[in-house]
Amino acid sequence: MARIISGVQPTGTLNIGGYLGAFRHWPTYQDEHEAYFFVADLHALTVRQDPVVLAGRTRDVAASLLAIGIDPTRATVFLQSEVAAHTRLAWLLQCSASIGEMQRMTQFKDKSAGKDMVSLGLLTYPALMAADVLLYQADAVPVGDDQRQHLELTRDLAIRFNNRYGETFVVPEAQISPVAGRIMDLQDPTKKMSKSNDSPMGAIDLTDEPEVIRRKISRAVTDSEAEVAYDPARKPGVSNLLELLAAATGQNPSQLAGQYDRYGTLKSDTAEAISELLRPVRERYGELCKDPGQIDAALATGAQRAREIAEDTYRRAARAMGVSC
Ligand code: TYM
């Protein structure tokens, strides 16, 4: 069975961008693949976090993963920090990666721009991400478009390691959703919708109630024209709404554009479609909150399963490099 892995940082509440670009597809892997999904809590530390808030968000994101339909009996769900092999392999990979490779990552450039203090972890983040994937000998990694460059680097590091030290890692493929690979912020449609944005009106959270979804979409920034057209460069706001509606209803954004002559109806239909799409997630999330023991049990079993395979790969990599594990 092919193996897949993917992760999500607990830097905020999960939103519709990550859902349409990545998480929505995750449950579909659990029957025909050996699937691993994790909360990348160590990655969140690359920018300063309030410890209590981080711990709460980590649990919350784990609950959201179960709410979107990941079944801990058919997939392995765990917290990255509970599997020590991630940081251990990251060190081995950092020692065969160059500073230049890390500095070329666009996410590093974006996240470090204009900051007084940039953590070393933010620079070396892609080596930890490569370790996350390579430890599980994953064949494929389902992610949104913004992770493409990190996955390219993961492949480069795996190939380099295999060439230098002998076949050790499976070289993984990125699996990027052909639709909704990059959902934009509702208030600034030139920016990716992100969990950690300051503007709560820019993102639709997975657990937002229908009236909140309606309010956010009705206030979404469009443009001063009146024509509904799918043209992301010239009309980023309207195109983003079309992309959301298309992804939620399984249609094509350009074709959908032809069915609307007013922004108002496009907005109300988009709000309705998103709200319906998220209904089961909202309901399951509410149930899980009443029974937190389920989340703890899933994470404990998941960490144990993940450790077995991760430790085995780590030992092989360490020995290949000549260090005793
Ligand atoms: P993160 O936490 O930013 O996002 C989780 C997943 O959601 C996708 N995504 C989006 N897709 C479409 N439109 C958006 N606006 C949007 N925002 C987020 C992301 O592409 C991602 O697939 N570095 C990763 C976490 C990570 C990881 C890994 C992923 C750590 N180790 C190993 C895969 C494998 C990240 O920051 O994702």
XYZ file of N, CA and C and ligand atoms in Angstrom, residues 6-9 17-18 21-23 38 40 43 125 129 132-133 141 143-144 146-147 180-183 192-193 195, ligand 1:
121
model
N 1.046 13.997 5.797
C 0.936 15.444 5.715
C 0.756 16.021 7.116
N 1.058 17.323 7.238
C 0.979 17.946 8.554
C 0.421 19.348 8.473
N 0.092 19.864 9.649
C -0.462 21.218 9.725
C 0.066 21.885 10.985
N 0.431 23.151 10.863
C 0.948 23.887 12.026
C -0.197 24.401 12.894
N -9.199 27.810 3.657
C -8.087 27.758 2.695
C -7.376 26.416 2.796
N -6.909 26.096 4.013
C -6.227 24.813 4.220
C -7.168 23.642 3.946
N -7.611 23.368 0.109
C -6.330 23.088 -0.550
C -5.712 21.772 -0.100
N -6.017 21.333 1.116
C -5.331 20.146 1.628
C -6.236 19.204 2.435
N -6.703 19.636 3.608
C -7.327 18.685 4.572
C -8.534 17.942 4.026
N -0.235 14.663 10.996
C 0.261 15.128 12.292
C 0.096 16.629 12.460
N 1.980 19.830 13.441
C 3.400 20.222 13.437
C 3.655 21.287 14.506
N 7.075 23.040 14.522
C 7.196 24.070 13.482
C 6.649 25.407 13.958
N 13.730 25.471 9.258
C 12.394 24.852 9.172
C 12.277 23.803 8.055
N 10.928 19.890 8.128
C 9.805 19.420 7.300
C 10.235 18.226 6.443
N 10.156 15.261 8.630
C 8.766 14.828 8.880
C 8.313 13.834 7.815
N 8.703 14.107 6.582
C 8.237 13.297 5.452
C 9.100 12.045 5.291
N 2.867 13.348 -0.697
C 2.569 14.316 0.357
C 1.490 15.272 -0.169
N -0.499 18.412 -0.226
C -0.350 19.754 0.370
C -0.940 20.805 -0.563
N -1.096 22.015 -0.041
C -1.489 23.165 -0.867
C -0.272 23.671 -1.640
N 1.374 26.370 -1.593
C 2.450 27.116 -0.915
C 3.545 26.198 -0.366
N 3.310 24.902 -0.330
C 4.327 23.975 0.195
C 5.162 23.335 -0.917
N -8.261 25.041 -5.933
C -8.132 25.635 -4.603
C -6.769 25.387 -3.968
N -5.729 25.300 -4.784
C -4.379 25.111 -4.241
C -3.914 26.322 -3.453
N -4.531 27.475 -3.717
C -4.156 28.700 -2.994
C -5.379 29.605 -2.860
N -6.076 29.474 -1.734
C -7.233 30.328 -1.461
C -6.709 31.615 -0.817
N -2.295 35.114 0.698
C -2.874 33.792 0.972
C -3.739 33.846 2.233
N -4.871 33.160 2.248
C -5.657 33.060 3.481
C -4.832 32.257 4.479
N -3.881 31.065 8.729
C -4.387 30.893 10.097
C -3.882 32.002 10.998
P 0.183 24.966 7.076
O -0.083 24.656 8.491
O 0.469 26.395 6.730
O -1.037 24.521 6.171
C -1.554 23.187 6.202
C -1.948 22.757 4.810
O -2.934 23.640 4.269
C -2.503 24.183 3.018
N -2.968 25.587 2.961
C -3.645 26.118 1.944
N -4.103 25.608 0.792
C -4.794 26.433 -0.034
N -5.038 27.753 0.245
C -4.616 28.293 1.405
N -4.873 29.575 1.678
C -3.886 27.475 2.315
N -3.326 27.689 3.533
C -2.780 26.527 3.920
C -0.982 24.113 3.075
O -0.408 24.090 1.784
C -0.763 22.818 3.824
O -0.821 21.709 2.958
N 4.883 23.455 6.482
C 3.511 23.025 6.564
C 3.256 22.018 7.669
C 4.158 20.832 7.605
C 4.081 19.764 6.663
C 5.149 18.878 7.007
C 3.235 19.491 5.584
C 5.188 20.574 8.447
N 5.793 19.386 8.097
C 5.359 17.705 6.279
C 3.467 18.307 4.865
C 4.511 17.433 5.230
C 2.645 24.235 6.834
O 3.096 25.233 7.350
O 1.327 24.030 6.523
